[in-house]
Tab-separated table of C-alpha atoms in Angstrom:
chain	number	residue	atom	x	y	z
A	208	THR	CA	-19.610	-126.251	185.504
A	209	GLY	CA	-18.648	-123.908	182.719
A	210	THR	CA	-16.623	-120.749	182.263
A	211	VAL	CA	-17.648	-117.450	183.834
A	212	ALA	CA	-18.356	-115.002	180.990
A	213	ALA	CA	-19.488	-112.061	183.167
A	214	ARG	CA	-19.905	-111.173	186.816
A	215	SER	CA	-22.400	-108.633	188.173
A	216	SER	CA	-20.934	-105.566	189.897
A	217	LYS	CA	-21.761	-106.703	193.444
A	218	GLY	CA	-21.155	-110.392	192.753
A	219	LYS	CA	-24.761	-111.545	193.144
A	220	TYR	CA	-24.891	-113.207	189.705
A	221	VAL	CA	-22.571	-114.678	187.091
A	222	LEU	CA	-23.128	-115.621	183.466
A	223	VAL	CA	-21.673	-119.085	182.923
A	224	THR	CA	-21.241	-120.907	179.607
A	225	ASP	CA	-22.608	-124.429	179.273
A	226	TYR	CA	-21.621	-127.235	176.929
A	227	ALA	CA	-24.423	-126.387	174.481
A	228	GLY	CA	-23.006	-122.892	173.921
A	229	ASN	CA	-25.583	-121.038	175.997
A	230	LEU	CA	-25.110	-118.762	178.972
A	231	ALA	CA	-26.848	-119.385	182.276
A	232	ILE	CA	-27.559	-116.832	185.001
A	233	ARG	CA	-26.314	-118.329	188.274
A	234	ASP	CA	-25.625	-117.559	191.892
A	235	PRO	CA	-21.810	-117.817	192.169
A	236	LEU	CA	-21.912	-119.279	195.701
A	237	THR	CA	-24.734	-121.830	195.525
A	238	TYR	CA	-24.679	-122.440	191.728
A	239	LYS	CA	-28.452	-121.950	191.721
A	240	ASP	CA	-29.506	-121.670	188.081
A	241	TYR	CA	-31.866	-118.729	187.434
A	242	GLY	CA	-32.300	-119.459	183.760
A	243	LYS	CA	-30.661	-120.174	180.432
A	244	CYS	CA	-29.898	-117.415	177.972
A	245	ILE	CA	-30.600	-118.801	174.528
A	246	GLY	CA	-27.549	-119.013	172.297
A	247	GLY	CA	-25.688	-116.445	174.333
A	248	SER	CA	-22.015	-115.867	173.715
A	249	THR	CA	-21.406	-112.526	175.460
A	250	GLY	CA	-23.296	-110.712	178.155
A	251	TYR	CA	-23.359	-107.910	180.687
A	252	PHE	CA	-25.262	-107.061	183.847
A	253	SER	CA	-27.090	-103.832	184.603
A	254	PRO	CA	-25.483	-101.785	187.403
A	255	ASP	CA	-28.347	-102.642	189.802
A	256	GLU	CA	-27.990	-106.382	188.998
A	257	LYS	CA	-31.656	-106.707	188.008
A	258	ASN	CA	-31.058	-107.434	184.327
A	259	ALA	CA	-28.590	-109.066	181.971
A	260	ILE	CA	-28.181	-108.493	178.253
A	261	VAL	CA	-26.887	-111.406	176.201
A	262	THR	CA	-25.926	-111.460	172.531
A	263	ASP	CA	-25.960	-114.597	170.410
A	264	ASN	CA	-23.898	-115.396	167.319
A	265	LYS	CA	-26.808	-114.446	165.012
A	266	GLY	CA	-26.773	-110.806	166.130
A	267	ILE	CA	-29.789	-110.931	168.444
A	268	THR	CA	-29.514	-109.315	171.874
A	269	ARG	CA	-31.899	-110.400	174.603
A	270	LEU	CA	-32.724	-108.612	177.842
A	271	TYR	CA	-33.275	-110.945	180.836
A	272	GLU	CA	-34.572	-110.499	184.356
A	273	CYS	CA	-31.850	-111.992	186.589
A	274	ALA	CA	-34.037	-113.173	189.497
A	275	THR	CA	-36.274	-115.292	187.246
A	276	GLY	CA	-34.257	-115.808	184.056
A	277	LYS	CA	-37.273	-114.494	182.131
A	278	GLU	CA	-36.632	-112.929	178.713
A	279	ILE	CA	-38.033	-109.391	178.692
A	280	ALA	CA	-37.134	-108.107	175.238
A	281	GLN	CA	-35.224	-108.870	172.037
A	282	MET	CA	-33.262	-106.401	169.978
A	283	LYS	CA	-31.223	-106.635	166.796
A	284	GLY	CA	-27.552	-105.981	167.325
A	285	SER	CA	-24.275	-107.651	168.028
A	286	SER	CA	-22.749	-105.153	170.412
A	287	ASN	CA	-24.562	-103.897	173.442
A	288	SER	CA	-24.156	-101.905	176.621
A	289	PHE	CA	-26.067	-100.386	179.504
A	290	SER	CA	-26.024	-96.699	180.377
A	291	TYR	CA	-24.259	-95.808	183.647
A	292	HIS	CA	-27.478	-96.079	185.637
A	293	GLY	CA	-28.678	-99.025	183.602
A	294	ASP	CA	-31.961	-97.461	182.471
A	295	LEU	CA	-31.007	-97.501	178.792
A	296	VAL	CA	-29.685	-100.353	176.670
A	297	PHE	CA	-27.772	-99.560	173.477
A	298	SER	CA	-27.637	-102.277	170.833
A	299	TYR	CA	-25.470	-101.775	167.728
A	300	ASP	CA	-26.572	-103.193	164.367
A	301	SER	CA	-23.477	-103.339	162.130
A	302	VAL	CA	-25.554	-104.014	159.003
A	303	LYS	CA	-27.555	-100.787	159.376
A	304	ASN	CA	-24.708	-98.916	161.141
A	305	ASN	CA	-27.045	-97.685	163.845
A	306	TYR	CA	-27.836	-98.056	167.525
A	307	ALA	CA	-31.225	-99.045	168.790
A	308	VAL	CA	-31.964	-97.497	172.170
A	309	PHE	CA	-34.158	-99.442	174.611
A	310	ASP	CA	-35.821	-98.481	177.868
A	311	ARG	CA	-34.737	-101.340	180.130
A	312	LYS	CA	-37.525	-100.922	182.689
A	313	LYS	CA	-40.297	-100.923	180.091
A	314	GLY	CA	-38.581	-103.428	177.776
A	315	THR	CA	-39.423	-101.252	174.777
A	316	GLU	CA	-37.404	-99.694	171.976
A	317	LEU	CA	-37.262	-95.895	172.042
A	318	GLY	CA	-35.913	-95.711	168.498
A	319	SER	CA	-32.600	-95.797	166.675
A	320	VAL	CA	-29.844	-93.369	165.764
A	321	SER	CA	-27.148	-93.591	163.085
A	322	GLY	CA	-23.452	-93.985	163.709
A	323	TYR	CA	-21.538	-95.739	166.423
A	324	PHE	CA	-21.910	-95.018	170.111
A	325	SER	CA	-19.242	-92.692	171.505
A	326	GLY	CA	-20.319	-91.643	174.993
A	327	ILE	CA	-23.062	-91.010	177.555
A	328	SER	CA	-23.536	-88.616	180.456
A	329	GLN	CA	-23.557	-90.097	183.974
A	330	ASP	CA	-27.217	-89.220	184.480
A	331	ALA	CA	-28.034	-90.910	181.128
A	332	SER	CA	-29.834	-87.801	179.857
A	333	ARG	CA	-27.512	-87.272	176.872
A	334	PHE	CA	-25.424	-89.512	174.639
A	335	SER	CA	-23.335	-89.083	171.514
A	336	THR	CA	-22.703	-91.011	168.326
A	337	ALA	CA	-20.092	-90.602	165.624
A	338	THR	CA	-20.431	-91.147	161.884
A	339	SER	CA	-17.500	-91.388	159.481
A	340	GLU	CA	-18.069	-89.463	156.277
A	341	SER	CA	-16.770	-90.553	152.844
A	342	ASN	CA	-14.287	-87.643	152.802
A	343	GLY	CA	-12.652	-88.837	156.023
A	344	ASP	CA	-14.415	-86.352	158.290
A	345	THR	CA	-16.268	-87.445	161.395
A	346	THR	CA	-19.606	-86.039	162.531
A	347	TYR	CA	-20.576	-86.300	166.191
A	348	ARG	CA	-24.189	-85.915	167.228
A	349	ILE	CA	-25.445	-85.391	170.755
A	350	TYR	CA	-28.934	-86.682	171.526
A	351	ASP	CA	-31.490	-86.224	174.268
A	352	ALA	CA	-31.877	-89.770	175.592
A	353	SER	CA	-35.540	-89.310	176.581
A	354	ASN	CA	-36.783	-88.701	173.033
A	355	LEU	CA	-33.710	-89.322	170.772
A	356	LYS	CA	-33.869	-85.790	169.354
A	357	PRO	CA	-30.500	-84.471	168.159
A	358	LEU	CA	-29.318	-81.509	170.238
A	359	HIS	CA	-25.943	-80.727	168.622
A	360	GLU	CA	-24.013	-81.713	165.522
A	361	LEU	CA	-20.231	-81.293	165.459
A	362	LYS	CA	-18.109	-81.676	162.343
A	363	ASN	CA	-14.439	-82.528	162.908
A	364	GLN	CA	-14.845	-81.860	166.621
A	365	TYR	CA	-14.841	-84.717	169.071
A	366	VAL	CA	-17.049	-85.217	172.092
A	367	SER	CA	-14.533	-86.052	174.819
A	368	GLY	CA	-16.927	-86.291	177.746
A	369	PHE	CA	-20.038	-84.973	179.492
A	370	SER	CA	-20.694	-83.191	182.768
A	371	LYS	CA	-22.487	-85.347	185.382
A	372	ASP	CA	-25.830	-83.720	184.599
A	373	GLY	CA	-25.314	-84.071	180.826
A	374	LYS	CA	-25.951	-80.370	180.154
A	375	ARG	CA	-22.374	-79.594	179.141
A	376	PHE	CA	-19.856	-81.531	177.079
A	377	LEU	CA	-16.185	-81.284	176.358
A	378	LYS	CA	-15.228	-81.115	172.705
A	379	THR	CA	-11.862	-81.141	171.034
A	380	VAL	CA	-11.107	-79.842	167.578
A	381	LYS	CA	-9.464	-82.072	164.972
A	382	GLY	CA	-6.105	-80.833	163.948
């Protein structure tokens, strides 16, 4: 019973709400319950269907192993996403206006960057954030995802996309 909140890309798992306001990881055909996600209200699956990230109403995001329902890591943030390949988890903290970046396989935080998330290369080697300045300008920063070092800073130019390998990006000028 319950409402399906998310479905994995190949349909192996679903996140289903229960009457207590939690999400459960289930097999959609047999209804086998793999585990409860504490206080979960929204969630997503990694592209390889091995993990789920679930956010509760207190702004805590938890990373779960789908096959066992085991909690792997906790991160502060109310908005979250996986990189294209699923190796990185981005968790936005609206109070600090930054993104914490987690290595999904290790279950550890790599660090945090300011601004809101604006894009990632397909190979997950580069990502960008944007920060609104008090004068109305926007600053985009491109980071190396392996060490969170900033590679480029663009003022009033927008990162529109990345090449597949992340080495090039398309920018547009405000105007």
